[in-house]
mmCIF file of C-alpha atoms in Angstrom:
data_model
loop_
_atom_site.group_PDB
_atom_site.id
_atom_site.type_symbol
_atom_site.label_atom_id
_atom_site.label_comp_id
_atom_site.label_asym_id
_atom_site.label_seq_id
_atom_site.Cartn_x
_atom_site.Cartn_y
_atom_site.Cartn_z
ATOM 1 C CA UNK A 1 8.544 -0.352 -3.714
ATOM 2 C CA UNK A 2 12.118 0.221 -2.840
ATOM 3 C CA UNK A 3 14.967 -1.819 -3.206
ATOM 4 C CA UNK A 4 17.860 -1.871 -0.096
ATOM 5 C CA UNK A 5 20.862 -4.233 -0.624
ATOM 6 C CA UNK A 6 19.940 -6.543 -2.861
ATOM 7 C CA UNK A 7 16.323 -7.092 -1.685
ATOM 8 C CA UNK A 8 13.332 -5.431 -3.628
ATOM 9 C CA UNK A 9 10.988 -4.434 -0.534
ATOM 10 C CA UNK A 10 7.236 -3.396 -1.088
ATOM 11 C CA UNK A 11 4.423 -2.178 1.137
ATOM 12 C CA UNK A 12 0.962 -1.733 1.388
ATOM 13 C CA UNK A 13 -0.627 0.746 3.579
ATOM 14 C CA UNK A 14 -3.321 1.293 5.635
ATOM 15 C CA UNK A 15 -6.195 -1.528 7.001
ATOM 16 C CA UNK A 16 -8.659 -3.088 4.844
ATOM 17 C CA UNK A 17 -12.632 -2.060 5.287
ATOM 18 C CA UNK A 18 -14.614 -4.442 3.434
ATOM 19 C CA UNK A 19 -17.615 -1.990 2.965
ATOM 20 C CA UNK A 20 -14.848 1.218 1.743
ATOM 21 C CA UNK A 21 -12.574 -1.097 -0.610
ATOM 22 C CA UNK A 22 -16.297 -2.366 -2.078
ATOM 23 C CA UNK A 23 -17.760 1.062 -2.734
ATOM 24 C CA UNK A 24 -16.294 1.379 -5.903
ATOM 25 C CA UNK A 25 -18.530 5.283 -6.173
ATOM 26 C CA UNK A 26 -16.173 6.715 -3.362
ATOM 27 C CA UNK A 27 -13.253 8.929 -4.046
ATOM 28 C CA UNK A 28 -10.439 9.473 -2.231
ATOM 29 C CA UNK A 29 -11.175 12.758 -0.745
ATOM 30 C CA UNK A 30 -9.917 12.944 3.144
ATOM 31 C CA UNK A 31 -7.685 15.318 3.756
ATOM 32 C CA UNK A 32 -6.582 18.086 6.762
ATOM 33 C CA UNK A 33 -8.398 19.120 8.993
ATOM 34 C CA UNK A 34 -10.336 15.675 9.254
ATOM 35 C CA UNK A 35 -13.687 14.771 9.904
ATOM 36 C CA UNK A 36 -14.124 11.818 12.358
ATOM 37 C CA UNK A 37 -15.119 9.713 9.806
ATOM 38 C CA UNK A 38 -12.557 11.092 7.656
ATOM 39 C CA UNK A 39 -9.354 10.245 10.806
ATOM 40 C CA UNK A 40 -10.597 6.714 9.950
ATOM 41 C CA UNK A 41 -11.561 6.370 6.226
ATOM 42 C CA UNK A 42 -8.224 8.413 5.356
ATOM 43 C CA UNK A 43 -6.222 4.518 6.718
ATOM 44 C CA UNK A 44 -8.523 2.216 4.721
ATOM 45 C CA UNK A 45 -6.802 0.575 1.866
ATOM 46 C CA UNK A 46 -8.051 1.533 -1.402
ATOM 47 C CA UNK A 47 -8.258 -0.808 -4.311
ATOM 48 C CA UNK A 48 -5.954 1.313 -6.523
ATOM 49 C CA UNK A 49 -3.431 0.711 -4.142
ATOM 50 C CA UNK A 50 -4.209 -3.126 -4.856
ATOM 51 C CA UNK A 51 -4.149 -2.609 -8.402
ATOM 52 C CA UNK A 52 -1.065 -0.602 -8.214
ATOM 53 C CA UNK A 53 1.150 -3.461 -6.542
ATOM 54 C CA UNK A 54 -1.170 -5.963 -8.659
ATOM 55 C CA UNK A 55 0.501 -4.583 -11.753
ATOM 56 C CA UNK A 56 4.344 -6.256 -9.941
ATOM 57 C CA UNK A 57 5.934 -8.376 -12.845
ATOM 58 C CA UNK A 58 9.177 -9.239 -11.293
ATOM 59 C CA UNK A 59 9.623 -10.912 -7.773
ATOM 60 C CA UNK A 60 8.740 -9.064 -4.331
ATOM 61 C CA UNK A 61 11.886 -10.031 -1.639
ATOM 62 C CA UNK A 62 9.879 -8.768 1.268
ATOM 63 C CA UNK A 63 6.262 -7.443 1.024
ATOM 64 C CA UNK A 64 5.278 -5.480 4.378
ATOM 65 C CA UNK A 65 1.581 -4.494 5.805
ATOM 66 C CA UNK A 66 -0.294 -3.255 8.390
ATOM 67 C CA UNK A 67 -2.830 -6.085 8.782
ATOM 68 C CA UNK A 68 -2.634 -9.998 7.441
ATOM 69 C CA UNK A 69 -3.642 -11.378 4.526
ATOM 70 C CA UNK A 70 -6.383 -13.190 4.646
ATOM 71 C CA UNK A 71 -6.668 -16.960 4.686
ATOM 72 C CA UNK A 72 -3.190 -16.792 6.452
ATOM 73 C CA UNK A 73 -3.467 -18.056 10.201
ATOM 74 C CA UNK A 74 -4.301 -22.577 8.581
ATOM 75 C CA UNK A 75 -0.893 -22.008 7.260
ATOM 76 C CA UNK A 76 0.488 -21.526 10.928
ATOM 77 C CA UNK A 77 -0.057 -23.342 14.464
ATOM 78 C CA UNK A 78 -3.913 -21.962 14.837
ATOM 79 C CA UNK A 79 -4.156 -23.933 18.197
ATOM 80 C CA UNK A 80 -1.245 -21.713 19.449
ATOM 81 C CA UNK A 81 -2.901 -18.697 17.906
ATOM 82 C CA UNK A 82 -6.129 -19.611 19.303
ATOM 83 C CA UNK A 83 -4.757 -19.801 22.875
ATOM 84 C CA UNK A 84 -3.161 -16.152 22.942
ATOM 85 C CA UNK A 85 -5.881 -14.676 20.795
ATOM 86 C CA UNK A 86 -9.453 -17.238 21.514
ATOM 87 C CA UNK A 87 -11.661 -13.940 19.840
ATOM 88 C CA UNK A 88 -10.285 -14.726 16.472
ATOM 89 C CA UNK A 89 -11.796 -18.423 16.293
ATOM 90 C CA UNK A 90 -14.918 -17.320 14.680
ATOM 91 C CA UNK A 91 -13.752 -15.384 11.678
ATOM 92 C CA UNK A 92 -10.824 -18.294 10.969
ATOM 93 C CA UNK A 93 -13.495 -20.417 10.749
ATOM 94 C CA UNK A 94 -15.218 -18.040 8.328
ATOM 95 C CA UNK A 95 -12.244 -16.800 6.495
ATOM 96 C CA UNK A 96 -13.193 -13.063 7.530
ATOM 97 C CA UNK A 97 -9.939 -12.414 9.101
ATOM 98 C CA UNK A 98 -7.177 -10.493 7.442
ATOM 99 C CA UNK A 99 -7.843 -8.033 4.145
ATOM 100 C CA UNK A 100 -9.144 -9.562 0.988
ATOM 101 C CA UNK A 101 -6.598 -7.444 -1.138
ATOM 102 C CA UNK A 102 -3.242 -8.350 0.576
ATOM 103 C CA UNK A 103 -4.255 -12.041 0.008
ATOM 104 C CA UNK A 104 -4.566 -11.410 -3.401
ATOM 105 C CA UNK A 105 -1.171 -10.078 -3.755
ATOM 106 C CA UNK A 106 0.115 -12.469 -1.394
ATOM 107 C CA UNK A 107 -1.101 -15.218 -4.115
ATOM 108 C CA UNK A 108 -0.265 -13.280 -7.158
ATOM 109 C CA UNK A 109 3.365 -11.706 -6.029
ATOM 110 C CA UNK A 110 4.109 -14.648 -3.708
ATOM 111 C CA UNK A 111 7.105 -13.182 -2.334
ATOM 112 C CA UNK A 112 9.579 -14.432 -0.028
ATOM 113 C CA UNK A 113 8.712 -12.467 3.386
ATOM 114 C CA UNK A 114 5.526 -11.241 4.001
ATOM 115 C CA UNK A 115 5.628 -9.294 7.519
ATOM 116 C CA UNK A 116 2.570 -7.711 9.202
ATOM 117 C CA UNK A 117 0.960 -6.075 12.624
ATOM 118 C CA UNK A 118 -1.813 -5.744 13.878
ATOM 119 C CA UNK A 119 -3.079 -8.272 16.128
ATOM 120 C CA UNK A 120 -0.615 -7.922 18.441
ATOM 121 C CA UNK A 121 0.815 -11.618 18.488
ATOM 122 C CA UNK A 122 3.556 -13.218 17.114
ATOM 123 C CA UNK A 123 2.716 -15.366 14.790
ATOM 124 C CA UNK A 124 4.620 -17.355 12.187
ATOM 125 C CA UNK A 125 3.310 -19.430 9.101
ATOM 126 C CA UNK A 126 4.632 -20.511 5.760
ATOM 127 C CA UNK A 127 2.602 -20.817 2.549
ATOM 128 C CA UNK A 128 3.471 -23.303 -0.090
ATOM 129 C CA UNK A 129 2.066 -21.453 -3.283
ATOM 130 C CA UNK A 130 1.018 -23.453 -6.265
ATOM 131 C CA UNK A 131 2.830 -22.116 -9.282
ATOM 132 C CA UNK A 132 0.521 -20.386 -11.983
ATOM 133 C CA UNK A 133 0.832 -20.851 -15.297
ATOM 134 C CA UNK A 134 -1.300 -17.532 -15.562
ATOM 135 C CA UNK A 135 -0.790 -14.862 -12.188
ATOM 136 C CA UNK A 136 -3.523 -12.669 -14.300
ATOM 137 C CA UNK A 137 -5.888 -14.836 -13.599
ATOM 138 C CA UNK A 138 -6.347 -13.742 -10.171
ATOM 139 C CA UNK A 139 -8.807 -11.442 -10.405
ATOM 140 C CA UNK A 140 -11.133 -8.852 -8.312
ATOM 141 C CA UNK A 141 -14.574 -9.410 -9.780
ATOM 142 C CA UNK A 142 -17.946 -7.885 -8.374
ATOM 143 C CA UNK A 143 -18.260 -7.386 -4.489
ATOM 144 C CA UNK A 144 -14.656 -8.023 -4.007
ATOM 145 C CA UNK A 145 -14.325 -11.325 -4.250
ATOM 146 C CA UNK A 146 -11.375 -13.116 -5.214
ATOM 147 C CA UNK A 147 -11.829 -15.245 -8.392
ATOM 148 C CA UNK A 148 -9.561 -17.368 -10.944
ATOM 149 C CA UNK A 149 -10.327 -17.696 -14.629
ATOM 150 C CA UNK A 150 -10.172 -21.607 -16.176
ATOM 151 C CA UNK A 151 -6.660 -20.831 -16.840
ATOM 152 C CA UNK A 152 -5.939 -19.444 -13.764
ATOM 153 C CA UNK A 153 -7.136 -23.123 -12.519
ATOM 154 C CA UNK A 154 -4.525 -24.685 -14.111
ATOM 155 C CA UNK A 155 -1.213 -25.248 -11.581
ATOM 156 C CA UNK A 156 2.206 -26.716 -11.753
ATOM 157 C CA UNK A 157 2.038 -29.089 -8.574
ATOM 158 C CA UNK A 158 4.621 -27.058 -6.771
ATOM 159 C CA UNK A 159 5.869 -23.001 -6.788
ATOM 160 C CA UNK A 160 7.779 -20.759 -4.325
ATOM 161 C CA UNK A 161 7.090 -20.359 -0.575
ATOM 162 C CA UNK A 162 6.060 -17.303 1.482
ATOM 163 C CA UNK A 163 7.000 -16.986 4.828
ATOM 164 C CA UNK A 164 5.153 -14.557 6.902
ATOM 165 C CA UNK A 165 5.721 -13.161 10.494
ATOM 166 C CA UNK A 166 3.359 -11.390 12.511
ATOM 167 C CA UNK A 167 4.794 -9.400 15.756
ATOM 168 C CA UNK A 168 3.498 -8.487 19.010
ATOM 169 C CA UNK A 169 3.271 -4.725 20.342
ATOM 170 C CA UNK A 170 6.749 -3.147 21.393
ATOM 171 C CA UNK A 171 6.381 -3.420 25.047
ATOM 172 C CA UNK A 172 8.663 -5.552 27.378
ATOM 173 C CA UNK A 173 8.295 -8.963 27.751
ATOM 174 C CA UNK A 174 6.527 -9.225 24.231
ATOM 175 C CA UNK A 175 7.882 -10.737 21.194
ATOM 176 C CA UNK A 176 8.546 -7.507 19.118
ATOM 177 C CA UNK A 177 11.982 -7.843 17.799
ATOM 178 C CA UNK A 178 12.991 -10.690 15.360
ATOM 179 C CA UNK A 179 16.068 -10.169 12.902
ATOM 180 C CA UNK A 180 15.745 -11.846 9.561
ATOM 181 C CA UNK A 181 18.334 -12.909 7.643
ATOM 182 C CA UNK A 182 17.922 -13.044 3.104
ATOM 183 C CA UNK A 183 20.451 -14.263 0.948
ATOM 184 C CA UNK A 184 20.727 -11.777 -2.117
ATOM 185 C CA UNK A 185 23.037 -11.431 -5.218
ATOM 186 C CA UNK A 186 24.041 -8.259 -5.145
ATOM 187 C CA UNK A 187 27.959 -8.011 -7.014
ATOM 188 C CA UNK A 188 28.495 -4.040 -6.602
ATOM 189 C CA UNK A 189 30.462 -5.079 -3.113
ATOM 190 C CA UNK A 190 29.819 -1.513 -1.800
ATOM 191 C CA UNK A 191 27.709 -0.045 1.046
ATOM 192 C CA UNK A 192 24.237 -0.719 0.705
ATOM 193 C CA UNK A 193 22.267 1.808 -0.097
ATOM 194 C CA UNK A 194 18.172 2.785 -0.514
ATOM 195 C CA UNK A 195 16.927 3.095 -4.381
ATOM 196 C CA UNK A 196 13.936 3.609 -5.812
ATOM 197 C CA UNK A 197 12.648 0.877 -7.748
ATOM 198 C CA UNK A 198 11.950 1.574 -11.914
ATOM 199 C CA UNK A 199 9.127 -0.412 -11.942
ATOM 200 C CA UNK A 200 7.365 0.595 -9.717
ATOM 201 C CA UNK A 201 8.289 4.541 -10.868
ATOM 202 C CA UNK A 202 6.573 3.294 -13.804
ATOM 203 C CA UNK A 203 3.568 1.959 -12.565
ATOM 204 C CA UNK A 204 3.189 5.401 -10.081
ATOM 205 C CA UNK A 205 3.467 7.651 -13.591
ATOM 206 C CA UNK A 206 1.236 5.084 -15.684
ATOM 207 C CA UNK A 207 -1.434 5.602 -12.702
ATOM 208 C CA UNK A 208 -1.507 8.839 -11.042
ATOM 209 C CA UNK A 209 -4.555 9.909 -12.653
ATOM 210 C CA UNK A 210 -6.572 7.534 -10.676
ATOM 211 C CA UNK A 211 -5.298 8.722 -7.230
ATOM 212 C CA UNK A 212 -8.412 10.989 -6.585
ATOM 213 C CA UNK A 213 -11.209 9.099 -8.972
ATOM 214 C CA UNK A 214 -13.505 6.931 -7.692
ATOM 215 C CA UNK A 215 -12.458 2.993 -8.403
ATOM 216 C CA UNK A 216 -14.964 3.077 -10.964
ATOM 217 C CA UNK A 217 -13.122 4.992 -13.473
ATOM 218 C CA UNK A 218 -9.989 2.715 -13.251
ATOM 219 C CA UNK A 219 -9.055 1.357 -16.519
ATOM 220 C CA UNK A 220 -9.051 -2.602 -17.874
ATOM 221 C CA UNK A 221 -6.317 -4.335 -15.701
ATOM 222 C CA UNK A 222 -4.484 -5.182 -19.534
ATOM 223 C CA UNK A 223 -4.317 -1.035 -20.060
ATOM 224 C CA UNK A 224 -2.628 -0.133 -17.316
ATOM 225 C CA UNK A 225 -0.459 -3.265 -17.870
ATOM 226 C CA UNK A 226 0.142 -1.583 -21.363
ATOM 227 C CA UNK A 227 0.648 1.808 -20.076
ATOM 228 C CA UNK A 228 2.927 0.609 -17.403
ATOM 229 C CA UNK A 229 5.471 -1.046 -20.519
ATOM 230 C CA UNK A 230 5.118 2.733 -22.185
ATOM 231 C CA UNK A 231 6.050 4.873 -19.143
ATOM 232 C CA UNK A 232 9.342 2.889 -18.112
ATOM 233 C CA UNK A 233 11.053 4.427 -21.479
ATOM 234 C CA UNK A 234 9.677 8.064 -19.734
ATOM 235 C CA UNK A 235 11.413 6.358 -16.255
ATOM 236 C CA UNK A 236 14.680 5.454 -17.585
ATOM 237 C CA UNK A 237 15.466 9.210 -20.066
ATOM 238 C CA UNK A 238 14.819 10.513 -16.915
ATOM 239 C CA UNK A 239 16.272 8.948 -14.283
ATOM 240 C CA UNK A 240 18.866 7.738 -16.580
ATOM 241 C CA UNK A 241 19.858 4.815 -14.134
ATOM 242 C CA UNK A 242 20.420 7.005 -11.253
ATOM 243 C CA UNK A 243 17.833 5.762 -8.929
ATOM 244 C CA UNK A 244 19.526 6.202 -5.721
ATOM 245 C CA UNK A 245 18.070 7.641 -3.058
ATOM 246 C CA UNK A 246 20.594 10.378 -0.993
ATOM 247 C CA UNK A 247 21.469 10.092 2.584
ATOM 248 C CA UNK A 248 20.107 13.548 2.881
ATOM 249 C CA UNK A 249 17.119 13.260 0.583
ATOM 250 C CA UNK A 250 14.656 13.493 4.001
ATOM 251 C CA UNK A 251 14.194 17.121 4.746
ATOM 252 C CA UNK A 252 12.619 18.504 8.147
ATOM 253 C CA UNK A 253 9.100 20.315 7.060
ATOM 254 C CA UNK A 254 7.073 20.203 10.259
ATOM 255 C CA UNK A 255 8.032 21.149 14.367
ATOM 256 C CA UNK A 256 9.574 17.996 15.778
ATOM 257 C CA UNK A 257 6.613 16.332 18.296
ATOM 258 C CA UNK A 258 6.318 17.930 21.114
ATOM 259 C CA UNK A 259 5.666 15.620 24.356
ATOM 260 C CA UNK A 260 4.204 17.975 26.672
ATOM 261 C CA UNK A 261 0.952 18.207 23.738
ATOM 262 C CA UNK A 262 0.893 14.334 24.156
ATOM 263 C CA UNK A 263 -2.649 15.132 25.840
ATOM 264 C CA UNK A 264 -3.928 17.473 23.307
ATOM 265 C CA UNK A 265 -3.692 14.582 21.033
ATOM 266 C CA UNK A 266 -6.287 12.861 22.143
ATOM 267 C CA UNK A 267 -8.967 15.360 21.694
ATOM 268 C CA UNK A 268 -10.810 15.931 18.739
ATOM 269 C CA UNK A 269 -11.224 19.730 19.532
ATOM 270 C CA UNK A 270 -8.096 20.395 18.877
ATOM 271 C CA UNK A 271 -7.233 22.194 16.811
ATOM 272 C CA UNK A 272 -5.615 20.365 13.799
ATOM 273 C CA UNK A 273 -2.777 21.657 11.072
ATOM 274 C CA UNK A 274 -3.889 22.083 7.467
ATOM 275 C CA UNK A 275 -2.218 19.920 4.225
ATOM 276 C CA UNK A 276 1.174 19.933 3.962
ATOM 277 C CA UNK A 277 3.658 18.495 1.409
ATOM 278 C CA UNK A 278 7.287 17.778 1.370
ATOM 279 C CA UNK A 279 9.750 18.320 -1.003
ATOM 280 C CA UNK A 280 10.862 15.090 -1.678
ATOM 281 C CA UNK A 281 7.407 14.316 -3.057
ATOM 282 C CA UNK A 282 7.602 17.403 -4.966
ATOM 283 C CA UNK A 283 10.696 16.320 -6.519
ATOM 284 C CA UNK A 284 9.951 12.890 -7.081
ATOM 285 C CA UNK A 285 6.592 14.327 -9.129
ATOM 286 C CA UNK A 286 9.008 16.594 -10.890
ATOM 287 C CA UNK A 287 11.146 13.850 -12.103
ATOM 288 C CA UNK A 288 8.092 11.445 -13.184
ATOM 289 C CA UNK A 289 6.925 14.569 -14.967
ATOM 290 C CA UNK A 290 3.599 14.317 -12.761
ATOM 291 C CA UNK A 291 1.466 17.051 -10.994
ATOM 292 C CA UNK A 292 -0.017 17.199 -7.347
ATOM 293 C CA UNK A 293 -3.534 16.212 -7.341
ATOM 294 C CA UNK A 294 -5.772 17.522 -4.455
ATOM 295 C CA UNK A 295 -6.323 16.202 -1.838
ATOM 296 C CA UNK A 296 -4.040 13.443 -2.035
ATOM 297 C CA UNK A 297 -1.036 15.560 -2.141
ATOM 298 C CA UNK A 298 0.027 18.958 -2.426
ATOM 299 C CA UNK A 299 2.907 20.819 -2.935
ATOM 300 C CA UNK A 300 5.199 21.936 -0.510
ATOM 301 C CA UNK A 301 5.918 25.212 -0.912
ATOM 302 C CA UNK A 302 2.464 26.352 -1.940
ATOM 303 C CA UNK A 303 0.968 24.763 1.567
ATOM 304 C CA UNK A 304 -1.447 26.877 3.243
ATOM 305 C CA UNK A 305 0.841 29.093 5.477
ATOM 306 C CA UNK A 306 -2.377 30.332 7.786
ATOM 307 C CA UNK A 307 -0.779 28.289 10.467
ATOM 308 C CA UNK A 308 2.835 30.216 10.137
ATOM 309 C CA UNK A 309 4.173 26.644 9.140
ATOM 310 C CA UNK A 310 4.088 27.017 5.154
ATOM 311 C CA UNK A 311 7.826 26.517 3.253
ATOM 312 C CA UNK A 312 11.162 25.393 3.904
ATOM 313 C CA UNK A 313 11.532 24.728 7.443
ATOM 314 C CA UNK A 314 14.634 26.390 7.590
ATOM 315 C CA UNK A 315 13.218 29.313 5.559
ATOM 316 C CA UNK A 316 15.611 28.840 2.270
ATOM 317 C CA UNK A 317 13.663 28.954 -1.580
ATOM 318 C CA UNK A 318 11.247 27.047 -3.225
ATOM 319 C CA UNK A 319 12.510 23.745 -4.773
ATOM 320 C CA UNK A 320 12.689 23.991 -8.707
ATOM 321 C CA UNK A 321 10.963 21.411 -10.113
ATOM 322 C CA UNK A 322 12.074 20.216 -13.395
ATOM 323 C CA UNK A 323 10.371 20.517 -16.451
ATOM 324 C CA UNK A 324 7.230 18.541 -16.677
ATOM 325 C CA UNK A 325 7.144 15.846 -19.706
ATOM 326 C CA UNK A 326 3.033 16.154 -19.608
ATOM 327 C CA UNK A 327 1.011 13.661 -18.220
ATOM 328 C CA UNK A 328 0.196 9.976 -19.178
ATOM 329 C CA UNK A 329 -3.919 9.672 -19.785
ATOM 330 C CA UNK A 330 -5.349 6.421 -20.179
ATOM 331 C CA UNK A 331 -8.650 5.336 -21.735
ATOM 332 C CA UNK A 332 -11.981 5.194 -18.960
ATOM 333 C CA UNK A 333 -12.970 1.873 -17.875
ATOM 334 C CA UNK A 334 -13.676 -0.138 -15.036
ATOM 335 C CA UNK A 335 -11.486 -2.566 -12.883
ATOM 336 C CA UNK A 336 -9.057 -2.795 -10.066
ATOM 337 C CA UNK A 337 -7.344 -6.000 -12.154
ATOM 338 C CA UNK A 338 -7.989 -7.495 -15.120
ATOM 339 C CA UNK A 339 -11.599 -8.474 -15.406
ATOM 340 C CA UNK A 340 -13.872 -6.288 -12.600
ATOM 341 C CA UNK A 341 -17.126 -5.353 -13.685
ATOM 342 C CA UNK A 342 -19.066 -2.827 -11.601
ATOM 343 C CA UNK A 343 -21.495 -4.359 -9.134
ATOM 344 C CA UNK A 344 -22.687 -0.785 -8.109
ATOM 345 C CA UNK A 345 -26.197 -2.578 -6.761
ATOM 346 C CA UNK A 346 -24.849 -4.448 -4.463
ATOM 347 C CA UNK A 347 -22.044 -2.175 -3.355
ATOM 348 C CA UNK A 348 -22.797 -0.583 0.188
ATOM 349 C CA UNK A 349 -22.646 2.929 0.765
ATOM 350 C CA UNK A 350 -20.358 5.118 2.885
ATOM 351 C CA UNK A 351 -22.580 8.120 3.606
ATOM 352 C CA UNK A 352 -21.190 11.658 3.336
ATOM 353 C CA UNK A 353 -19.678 11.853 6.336
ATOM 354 C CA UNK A 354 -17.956 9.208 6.362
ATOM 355 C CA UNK A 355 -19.289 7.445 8.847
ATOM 356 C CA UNK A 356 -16.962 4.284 10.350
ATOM 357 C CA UNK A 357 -18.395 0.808 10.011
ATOM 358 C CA UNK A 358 -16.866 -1.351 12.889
ATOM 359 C CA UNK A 359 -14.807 -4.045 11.668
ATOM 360 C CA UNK A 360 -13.165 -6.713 13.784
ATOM 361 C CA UNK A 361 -9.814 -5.762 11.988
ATOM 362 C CA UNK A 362 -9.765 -2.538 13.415
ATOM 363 C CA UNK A 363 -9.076 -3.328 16.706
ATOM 364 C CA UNK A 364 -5.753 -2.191 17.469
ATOM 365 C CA UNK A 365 -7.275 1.385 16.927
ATOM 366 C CA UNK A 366 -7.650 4.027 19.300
ATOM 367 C CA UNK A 367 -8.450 7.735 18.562
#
């Protein structure tokens, strides 16, 4: 989550796999040089990432992602979808299209843009949320399946609406390009400019620990809420309202892409660079008082240098990190929200390699 001129923007990456997201025994653990199964699994959305943007309390301008939300395409013109895109008929009629988690947060964030991908058609469609009188009521119980508790039932007859906008791929003569227009309140009168958001800086401290465990070992959805509240005091001494992101934050740490290797790409024998980090993760971590965890990240100037790529790309010293406040631990439990209980039984299982299940989703991807 960033905010940009007014607007508070957030994202959620990567495409959902039904059978990865439900695996709640899996941990993250795909990392350079991949596997095959790892090139895919390393994309699939993770419920912590769910849980992480679940734990929003203040309104989403724009919410971006790679696929739709699903239950989306009956608040658009599905005849006009239909006639681009005829394939799709069966899983709108099943409710099987779009990821299970960015519906959730559609519902529970209901923010004012919600812009995806992925099918390669432009698509429009507005949805007319019912206001809850309790947004943690929306739940992820067993298998994945969204759920609402008797409160969650009970609605105001109207809330806010969500637009959404899907785009086609960025070739000519597609639909690929649409500017938006938001009205914001925003009184500083100067240049925009990119900020990190203090929320959301709170909610990445309050649940780092998770990024490499297994879903399984996430805490009650109310914990994290709890240990969200207790890290923005950490967020704001150190920070201390400068959340501004510099012009010249972004630092080169890799060769630029090279076009004449375009071919090379394609082939999975060859050969592939090991982990790198950046610095501006490092000092982001160093600020939040936070340590790299392996393999999700690591740091920059201690990346493997084997491949004569290790350190500043213009050869200068190793950024100081600041002092390190300790980390933030949290009780074990179980739940990516509020009420999940582990359905371990009927969970399917990724095997070791990491095999890809096909999924109708994926089909925008080519390795």
């Amino acid at each position: 989550v960033v905010r940009f001129g007014g607007l508070r923007i957030a994202g959620l990456s990567g495409i959902y796999n039904e059978q990865r997201y439900n695996n709640v025994h899996v941990a993250r653990d795909e990392a350079p040089p991949y596997t095959r199964g790892g090139m895919r699994s390393v994309y699939h959305v993770r419920p912590l990432q769910a849980t992480q943007l679940g734990l929003l309390s203040k309104p989403i301008d724009i919410m971006l992602s790679h696929d739709w939300p699903r239950g989306i395409a009956p608040h658009g013109n599905v005849g006009a979808l239909l006639k681009k895109k005829p394939f799709l008929r069966k899983e709108i009629h099943e409710n099987s299209l779009g990821s299970l988690p960015a519906e959730i947060l559609l519902r529970r964030l209901q923010p004012r843009q919600w812009c995806s991908a992925h099918m390669h058609v432009k698509f429009g469609a507005e949805v007319h949320h019912a206001r809850l009188r309790d947004p943690n009521s929306l739940t992820l119980a067993g298998g994945g399946r969204p759920q609402s508790s008797q409160h969650g039932q009970q609605r105001e007859s109207s809330g806010p609406i969500t637009r959404f906008l899907s785009l086609d791929k960025c070739l000519p003569g597609r639909a690929c390009i649409e500017v938006l227009e938001f009205a914001v309140e925003d009184d500083r009168g100067d240049e925009p400019v990119l900020e990190l958001d203090e929320e959301w800086l709170a909610i990445v401290r309050a649940t780092h620990q998770y990024v490499a465990k297994p879903p399984r070992d996430l805490p009650p959805f109310t914990d994290l809420q709890g240990a969200v509240n207790n890290a923005r005091d950490f967020v704001r001494r150190s920070f201390d309202g400068n959340y501004t992101i510099p012009k010249d934050a972004v630092a080169k740490t890799v060769p630029a892409y090279d076009d004449s290797s375009a071919k090379r790409k394609r082939s999975l024998s060859a050969p592939q660079p090991r982990q790198r980090g950046n610095p501006q993760t490092d000092a982001l971590f160093a600020k939040l008082g936070l340590e790299h965890i392996a393999p999700v990240t690591v740091p920059y100037w201690n990346s493997s240098r084997s491949d004569n790529t290790g350190g500043p790309a213009d050869g200068g010293a190793a950024p100081q990190a600041e002092e390190s406040a300790g980390f933030f631990r949290l009780s074990d439990g179980l739940a990516p929200f509020e009420s999940q209980q582990a359905s371990a039984a009927a969970a399917p299982v990724v095997n070791a390699a990491g095999a890809h299940v096909g999924d109708a989703n994926e089909i925008d991807i080519d390795l």
